[in-house]
Coordinates of C-alpha atoms and ligand atoms in Angstrom, one line a residue:
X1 CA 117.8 99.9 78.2
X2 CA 119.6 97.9 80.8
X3 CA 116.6 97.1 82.7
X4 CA 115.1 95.9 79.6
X5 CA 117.5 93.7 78.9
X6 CA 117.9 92.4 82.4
X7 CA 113.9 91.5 82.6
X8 CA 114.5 90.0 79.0
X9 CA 117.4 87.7 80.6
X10 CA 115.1 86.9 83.4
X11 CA 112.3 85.7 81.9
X12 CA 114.3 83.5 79.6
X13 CA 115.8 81.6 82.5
X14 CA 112.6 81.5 84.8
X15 CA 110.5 78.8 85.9
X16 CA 107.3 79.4 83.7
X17 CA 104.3 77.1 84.7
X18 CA 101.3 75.5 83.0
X19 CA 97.4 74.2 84.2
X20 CA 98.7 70.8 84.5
X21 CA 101.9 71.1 86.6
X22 CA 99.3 72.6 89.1
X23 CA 97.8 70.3 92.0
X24 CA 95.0 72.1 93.6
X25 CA 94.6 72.0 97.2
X26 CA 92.5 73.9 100.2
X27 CA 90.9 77.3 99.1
X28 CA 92.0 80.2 100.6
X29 CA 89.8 82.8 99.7
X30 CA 87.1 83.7 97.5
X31 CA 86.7 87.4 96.8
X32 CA 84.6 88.9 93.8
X33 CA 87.4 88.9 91.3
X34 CA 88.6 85.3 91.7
X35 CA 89.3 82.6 94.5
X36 CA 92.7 81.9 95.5
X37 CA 94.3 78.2 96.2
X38 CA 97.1 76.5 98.3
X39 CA 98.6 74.2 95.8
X40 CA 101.3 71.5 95.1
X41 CA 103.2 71.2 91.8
X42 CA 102.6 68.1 89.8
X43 CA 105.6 65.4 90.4
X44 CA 107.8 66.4 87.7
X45 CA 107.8 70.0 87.1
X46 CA 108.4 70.2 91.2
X47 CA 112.5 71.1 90.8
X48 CA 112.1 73.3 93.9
X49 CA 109.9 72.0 96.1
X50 CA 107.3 73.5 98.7
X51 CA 104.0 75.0 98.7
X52 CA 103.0 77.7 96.2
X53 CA 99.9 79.8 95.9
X54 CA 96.9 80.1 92.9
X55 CA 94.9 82.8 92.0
X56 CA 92.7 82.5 89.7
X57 CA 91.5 86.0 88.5
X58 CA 88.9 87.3 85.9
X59 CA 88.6 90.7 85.2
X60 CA 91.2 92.3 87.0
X61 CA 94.3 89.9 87.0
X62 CA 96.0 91.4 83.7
X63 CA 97.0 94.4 86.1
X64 CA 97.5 92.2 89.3
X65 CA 100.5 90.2 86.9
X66 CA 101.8 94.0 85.7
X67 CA 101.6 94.8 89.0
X68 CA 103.8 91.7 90.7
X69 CA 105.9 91.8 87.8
X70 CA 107.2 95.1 88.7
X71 CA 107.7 94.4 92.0
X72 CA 109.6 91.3 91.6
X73 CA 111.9 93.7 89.8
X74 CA 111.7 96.9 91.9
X75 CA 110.8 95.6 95.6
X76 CA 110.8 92.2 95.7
X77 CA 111.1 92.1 99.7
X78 CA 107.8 94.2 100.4
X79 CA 105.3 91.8 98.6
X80 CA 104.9 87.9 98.8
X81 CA 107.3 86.3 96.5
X82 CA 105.5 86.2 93.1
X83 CA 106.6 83.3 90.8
X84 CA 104.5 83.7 87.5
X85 CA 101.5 84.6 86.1
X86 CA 99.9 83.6 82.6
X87 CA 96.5 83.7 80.2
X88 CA 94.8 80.2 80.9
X89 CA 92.1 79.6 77.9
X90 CA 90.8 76.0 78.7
X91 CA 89.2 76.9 81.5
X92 CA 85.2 76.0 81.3
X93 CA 84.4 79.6 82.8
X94 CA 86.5 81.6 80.2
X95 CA 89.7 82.8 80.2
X96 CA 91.5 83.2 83.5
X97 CA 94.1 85.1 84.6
X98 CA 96.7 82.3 87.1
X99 CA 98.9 83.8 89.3
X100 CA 101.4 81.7 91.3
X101 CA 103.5 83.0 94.1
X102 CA 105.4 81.1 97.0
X103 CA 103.3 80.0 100.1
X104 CA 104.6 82.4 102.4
X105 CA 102.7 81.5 105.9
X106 CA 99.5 80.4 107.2
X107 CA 98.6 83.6 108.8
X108 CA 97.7 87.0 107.8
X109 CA 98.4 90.0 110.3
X110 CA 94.6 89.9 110.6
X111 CA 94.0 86.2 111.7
X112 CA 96.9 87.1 114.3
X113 CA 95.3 90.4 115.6
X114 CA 91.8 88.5 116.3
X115 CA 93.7 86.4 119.2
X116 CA 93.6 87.2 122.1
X117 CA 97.5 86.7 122.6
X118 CA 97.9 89.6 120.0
X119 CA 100.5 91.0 120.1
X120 CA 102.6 88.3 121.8
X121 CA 101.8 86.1 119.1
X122 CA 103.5 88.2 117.1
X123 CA 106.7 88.3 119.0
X124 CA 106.9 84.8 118.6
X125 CA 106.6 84.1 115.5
X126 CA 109.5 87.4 114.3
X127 CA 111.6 85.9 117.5
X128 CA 110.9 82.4 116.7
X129 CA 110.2 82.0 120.6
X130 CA 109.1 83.7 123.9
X131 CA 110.6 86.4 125.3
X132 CA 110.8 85.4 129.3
X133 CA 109.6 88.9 130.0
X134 CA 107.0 89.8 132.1
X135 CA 103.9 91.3 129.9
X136 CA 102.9 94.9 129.9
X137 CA 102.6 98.0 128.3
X138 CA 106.4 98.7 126.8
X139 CA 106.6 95.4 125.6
X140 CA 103.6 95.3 123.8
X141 CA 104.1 98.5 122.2
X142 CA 108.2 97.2 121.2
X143 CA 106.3 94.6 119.1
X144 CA 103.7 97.2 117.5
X145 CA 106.5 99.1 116.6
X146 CA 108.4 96.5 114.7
X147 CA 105.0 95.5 112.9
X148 CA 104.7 99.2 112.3
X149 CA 108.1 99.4 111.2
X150 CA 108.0 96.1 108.4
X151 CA 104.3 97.8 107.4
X152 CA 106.1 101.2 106.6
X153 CA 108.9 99.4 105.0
X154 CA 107.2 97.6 102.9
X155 CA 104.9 100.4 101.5
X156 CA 108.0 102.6 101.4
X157 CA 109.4 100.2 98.7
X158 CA 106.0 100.0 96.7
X159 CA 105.2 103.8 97.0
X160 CA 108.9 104.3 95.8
X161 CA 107.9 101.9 92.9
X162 CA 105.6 104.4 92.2
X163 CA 102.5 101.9 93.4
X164 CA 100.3 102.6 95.4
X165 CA 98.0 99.9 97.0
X166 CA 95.1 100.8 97.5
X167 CA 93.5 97.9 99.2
X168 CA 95.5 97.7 102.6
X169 CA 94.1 96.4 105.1
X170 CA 95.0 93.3 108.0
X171 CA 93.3 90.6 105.3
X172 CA 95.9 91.7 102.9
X173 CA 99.2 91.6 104.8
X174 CA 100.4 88.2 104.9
X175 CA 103.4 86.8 107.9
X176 CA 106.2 85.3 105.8
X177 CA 107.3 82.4 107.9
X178 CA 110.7 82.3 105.9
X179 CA 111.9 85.7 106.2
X180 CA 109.5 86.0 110.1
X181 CA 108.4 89.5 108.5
X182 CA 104.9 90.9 107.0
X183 CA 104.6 91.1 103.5
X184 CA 102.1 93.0 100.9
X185 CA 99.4 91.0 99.1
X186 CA 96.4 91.3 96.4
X187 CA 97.8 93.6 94.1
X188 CA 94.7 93.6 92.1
X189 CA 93.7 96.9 93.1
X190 CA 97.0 98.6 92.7
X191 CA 97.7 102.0 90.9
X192 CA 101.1 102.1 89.0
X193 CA 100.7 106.1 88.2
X194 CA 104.2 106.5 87.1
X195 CA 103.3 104.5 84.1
X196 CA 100.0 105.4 84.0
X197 CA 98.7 101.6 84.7
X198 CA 95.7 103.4 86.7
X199 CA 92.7 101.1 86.4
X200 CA 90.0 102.2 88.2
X201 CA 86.7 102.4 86.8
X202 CA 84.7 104.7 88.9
X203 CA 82.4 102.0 90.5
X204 CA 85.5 100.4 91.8
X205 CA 84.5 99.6 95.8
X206 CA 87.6 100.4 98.1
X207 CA 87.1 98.5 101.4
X208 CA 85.0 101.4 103.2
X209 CA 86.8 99.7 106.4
X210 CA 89.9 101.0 105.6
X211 CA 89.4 103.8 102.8
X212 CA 90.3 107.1 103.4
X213 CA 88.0 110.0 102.7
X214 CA 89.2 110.9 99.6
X215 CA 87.2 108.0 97.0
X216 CA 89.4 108.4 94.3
X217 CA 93.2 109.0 94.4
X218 CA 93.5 111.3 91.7
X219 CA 92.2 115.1 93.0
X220 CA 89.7 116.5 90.6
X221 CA 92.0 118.1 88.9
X222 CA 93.3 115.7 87.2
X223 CA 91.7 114.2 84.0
X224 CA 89.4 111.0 85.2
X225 CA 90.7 107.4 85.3
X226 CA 90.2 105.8 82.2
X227 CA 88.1 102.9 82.3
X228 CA 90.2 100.8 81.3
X229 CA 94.2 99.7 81.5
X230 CA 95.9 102.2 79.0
X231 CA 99.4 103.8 78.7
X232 CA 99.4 107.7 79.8
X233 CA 102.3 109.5 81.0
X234 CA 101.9 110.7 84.3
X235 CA 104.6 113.2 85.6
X236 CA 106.2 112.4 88.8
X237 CA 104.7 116.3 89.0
X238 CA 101.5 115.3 89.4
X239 CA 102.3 112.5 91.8
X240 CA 103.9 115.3 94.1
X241 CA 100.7 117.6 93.2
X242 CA 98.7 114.9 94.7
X243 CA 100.3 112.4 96.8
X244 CA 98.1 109.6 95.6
X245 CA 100.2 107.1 97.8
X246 CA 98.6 108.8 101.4
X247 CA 95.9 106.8 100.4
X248 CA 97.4 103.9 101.9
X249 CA 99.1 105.8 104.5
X250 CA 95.5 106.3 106.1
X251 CA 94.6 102.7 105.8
X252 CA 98.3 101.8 107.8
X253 CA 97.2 104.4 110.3
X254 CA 93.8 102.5 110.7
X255 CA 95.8 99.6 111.5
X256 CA 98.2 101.0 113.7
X257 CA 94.5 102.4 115.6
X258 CA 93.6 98.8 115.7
X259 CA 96.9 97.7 117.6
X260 CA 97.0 99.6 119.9
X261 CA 93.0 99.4 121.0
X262 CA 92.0 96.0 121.5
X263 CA 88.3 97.1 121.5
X264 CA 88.8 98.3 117.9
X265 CA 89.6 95.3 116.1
X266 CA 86.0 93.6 115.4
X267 CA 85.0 94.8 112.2
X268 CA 82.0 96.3 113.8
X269 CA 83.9 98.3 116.3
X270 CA 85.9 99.7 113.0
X271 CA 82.8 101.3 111.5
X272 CA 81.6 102.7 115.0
X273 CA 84.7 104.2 115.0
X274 CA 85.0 105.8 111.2
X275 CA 81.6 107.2 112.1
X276 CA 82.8 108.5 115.1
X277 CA 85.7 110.3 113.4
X278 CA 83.7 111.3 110.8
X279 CA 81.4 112.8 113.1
X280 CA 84.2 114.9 114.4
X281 CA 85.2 116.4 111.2
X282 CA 88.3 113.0 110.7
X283 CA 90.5 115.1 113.2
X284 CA 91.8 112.6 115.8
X285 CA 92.4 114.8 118.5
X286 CA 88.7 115.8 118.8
X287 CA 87.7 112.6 118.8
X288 CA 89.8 111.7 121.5
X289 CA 88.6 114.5 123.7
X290 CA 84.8 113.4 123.0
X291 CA 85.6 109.4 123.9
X292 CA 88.2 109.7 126.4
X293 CA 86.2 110.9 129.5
X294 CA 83.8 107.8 129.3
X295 CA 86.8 105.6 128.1
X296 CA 86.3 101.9 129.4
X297 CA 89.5 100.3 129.9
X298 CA 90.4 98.5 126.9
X299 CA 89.9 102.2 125.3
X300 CA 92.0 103.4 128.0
X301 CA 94.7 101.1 127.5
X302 CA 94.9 102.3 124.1
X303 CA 95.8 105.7 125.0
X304 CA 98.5 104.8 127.7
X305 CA 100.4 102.6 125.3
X306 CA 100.3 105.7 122.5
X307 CA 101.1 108.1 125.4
X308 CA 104.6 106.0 126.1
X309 CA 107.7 108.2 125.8
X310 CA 105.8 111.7 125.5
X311 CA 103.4 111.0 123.6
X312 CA 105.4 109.6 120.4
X313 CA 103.3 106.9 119.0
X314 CA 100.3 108.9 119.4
X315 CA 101.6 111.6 117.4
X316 CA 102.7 109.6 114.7
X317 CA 99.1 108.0 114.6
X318 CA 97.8 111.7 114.2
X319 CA 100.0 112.4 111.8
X320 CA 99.0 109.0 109.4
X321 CA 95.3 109.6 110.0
X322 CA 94.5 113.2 108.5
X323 CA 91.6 114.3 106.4
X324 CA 93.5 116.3 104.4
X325 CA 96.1 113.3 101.9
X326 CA 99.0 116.4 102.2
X327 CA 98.8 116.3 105.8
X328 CA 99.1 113.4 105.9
X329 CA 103.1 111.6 106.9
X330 CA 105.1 110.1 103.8
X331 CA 106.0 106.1 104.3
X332 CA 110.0 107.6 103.8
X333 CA 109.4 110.3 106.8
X334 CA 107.3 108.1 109.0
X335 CA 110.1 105.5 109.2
X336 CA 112.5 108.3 110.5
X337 CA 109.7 109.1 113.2
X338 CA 111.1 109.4 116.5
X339 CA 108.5 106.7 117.5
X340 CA 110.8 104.3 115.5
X341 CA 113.8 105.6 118.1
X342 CA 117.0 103.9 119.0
X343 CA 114.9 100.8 120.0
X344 CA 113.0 100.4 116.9
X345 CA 115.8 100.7 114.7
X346 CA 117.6 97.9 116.3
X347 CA 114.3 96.1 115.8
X348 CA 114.6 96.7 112.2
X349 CA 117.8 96.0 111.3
X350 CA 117.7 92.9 112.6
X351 CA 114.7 91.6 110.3
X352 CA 116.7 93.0 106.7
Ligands
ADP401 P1 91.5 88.2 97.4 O1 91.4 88.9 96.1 O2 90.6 87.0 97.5 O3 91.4 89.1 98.6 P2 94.3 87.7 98.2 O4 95.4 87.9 97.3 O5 94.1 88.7 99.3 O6 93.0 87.5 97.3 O7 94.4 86.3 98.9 C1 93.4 85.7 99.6 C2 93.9 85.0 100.9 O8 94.9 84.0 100.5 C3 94.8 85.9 101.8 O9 94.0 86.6 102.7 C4 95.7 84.9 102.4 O10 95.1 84.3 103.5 C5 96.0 83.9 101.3 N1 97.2 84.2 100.6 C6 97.3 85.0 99.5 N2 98.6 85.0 99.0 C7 99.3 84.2 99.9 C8 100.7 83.8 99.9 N3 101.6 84.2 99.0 N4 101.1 82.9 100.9 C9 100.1 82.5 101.8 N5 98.8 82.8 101.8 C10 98.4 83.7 100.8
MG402 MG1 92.7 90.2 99.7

């Protein structure tokens, strides 16, 4: 009840927006379910100032406002900073979902992974400058860690939420220039399974890049995903039964992959690899026996950068990327990895 009448509170006394307070500016994407803006406010609706951001969704942006809605409430710090999102009608290609949020950098954690200065870029923009450190190996891996650690954070809030993503990838994790950490974006895939928000219609296309094995999130054992948004209760019970949010806990582990091999960043470099690991049954270690003997030496570097302190990093990567979703490390658990040791903590606490 208190909640309710908090988010009533809250609504009454925040910003709401209209089409014509909204100046549009560059595009900044175009997916299948709606293109997405930079854009100004119009002179005199702009009380705060600054950039904000415009999607404007069809199909699938009633769940992507639930879904940033609940957020704001529940974990505002792991996804950009949604302002508002409403029913536009007027619009020549039929209704619209808008959805506004702050403009929270120019760069997502995959434009800054396809330089060649990753991960030092990186450094400087959570530090603000250069470190006057010589490069190598521990540093690089220090600065993996913290992204690691703000990823993990940030999915630990949503999965505790009870969301689960769905779509994460380097495309949809965005650097927040005002807070120097990575946030969450494009909710508009997202699974809210503690209140049965679960909209995905079985042709629904997961990014094969970064799926995990399992297509759909629910096991079989559960009934099917309606079809469309609808109200059922789903049991925390069956969230434990099947851990729906290792889903995204594969796709982090992908990323974390991509860190730390250089020669697995390309997109094409990502499939050879999924094939690869498919080949070998999706258990890591195997794969790592069959590649590492004819390793090259951006391959090689991977390994010795996992292989720091015994070993650590790379068994928290085998322990994200597992066939089997159960196997598979919590968000919660991964955080208190020893990976994330004295160091890494420090790292942490310095960015909340
Ligand atoms: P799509 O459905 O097109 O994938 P996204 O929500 O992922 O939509 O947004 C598309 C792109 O727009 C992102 O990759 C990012 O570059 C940019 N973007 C989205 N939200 C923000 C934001 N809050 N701040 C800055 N850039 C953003
Ligand atoms: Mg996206």
């Amino acid at each position: 009840f208190d909640m309710f009448v908090l988010a009533f509170v809250e609504r009454l006394f925040r910003s709401t927006y209209k089409k014509d307070d909204i100046v549009l500016g560059k595009k900044l994407g175009e997916g299948s379910f709606g293109s997405v803006y930079r854009v100004s406010l119009a002179k005199k609706t702009s009380s705060k100032g600054g950039d904000l951001v415009l999607k404007r969704a069809t199909e699938y942006g009633a769940v992507e406002i639930w879904m940033n809605e609940r957020v704001r409430r529940a974990c505002a710090n792991s996804c950009a900073d949604f302002l508002y999102g409403f029913l536009e009608s007027s619009s020549k290609k039929g209704a619209e979902y808008w959805l506004l949020w702050r403009f929270e950098g120019k760069a997502t954690l995959a434009d800054l992974m396809q330089s060649r200065e990753f991960p030092y870029n990186v450094e400087a923009l959570i530090l603000g400058e250069v470190q006057d450190l010589p490069k190598g190996l521990d540093r690089e891996n220090r600065i993996i860690q913290t992204i690691m650690g703000q990823l993990l954070f940030a999915l630990d809030g949503l999965h505790s939420t009870g969301i689960v993503h769905r779509d994460i990838k380097p495309q949809n994790i965005i650097f927040s220039e005002g807070s120097r950490t990575f946030k969450i974006i494009d909710l508009g895939a997202a699974a809210d399974l503690r209140v049965g928000i679960n909209y995905i219609p079985k042709e629904f296309l997961l990014d094969p890049r970064y799926a995990a094995p399992e297509q759909y999130i629910m096991s079989t054992q559960t009934p099917s995903a309606p079809s469309a948004p609808v109200a059922t209760a789903l049991s925390p019970v069956l969230w434990q039964l099947n851990l729906p949010d290792r889903f995204d806990i594969y796709s982090v582990g992908l990323i974390f992959l991509q860190m730390a091999f250089p020669g697995l960043r390309s997109d094409n470099s990502l499939i050879q690899f999924n094939r690869q690991l498919k080949r070998c049954d999706y258990d890591l270690v195997s794969w790592r026996q069959t590649v590492e003997p004819r390793a090259g030496p951006e391959l090689r570097k991977g390994f010795e950068l996992l292989d720091l302190d015994g070993g650590i990093g790379w068994e928290l990567l085998t322990s994200m990327v597992r066939f089997k979703a159960r196997q598979r490390i919590s968000a919660k658990t991964a955080l208190a990895h020893p990976y994330f040791g004295r160091e890494g903590l420090l790292a942490l606490s310095f960015i909340q």
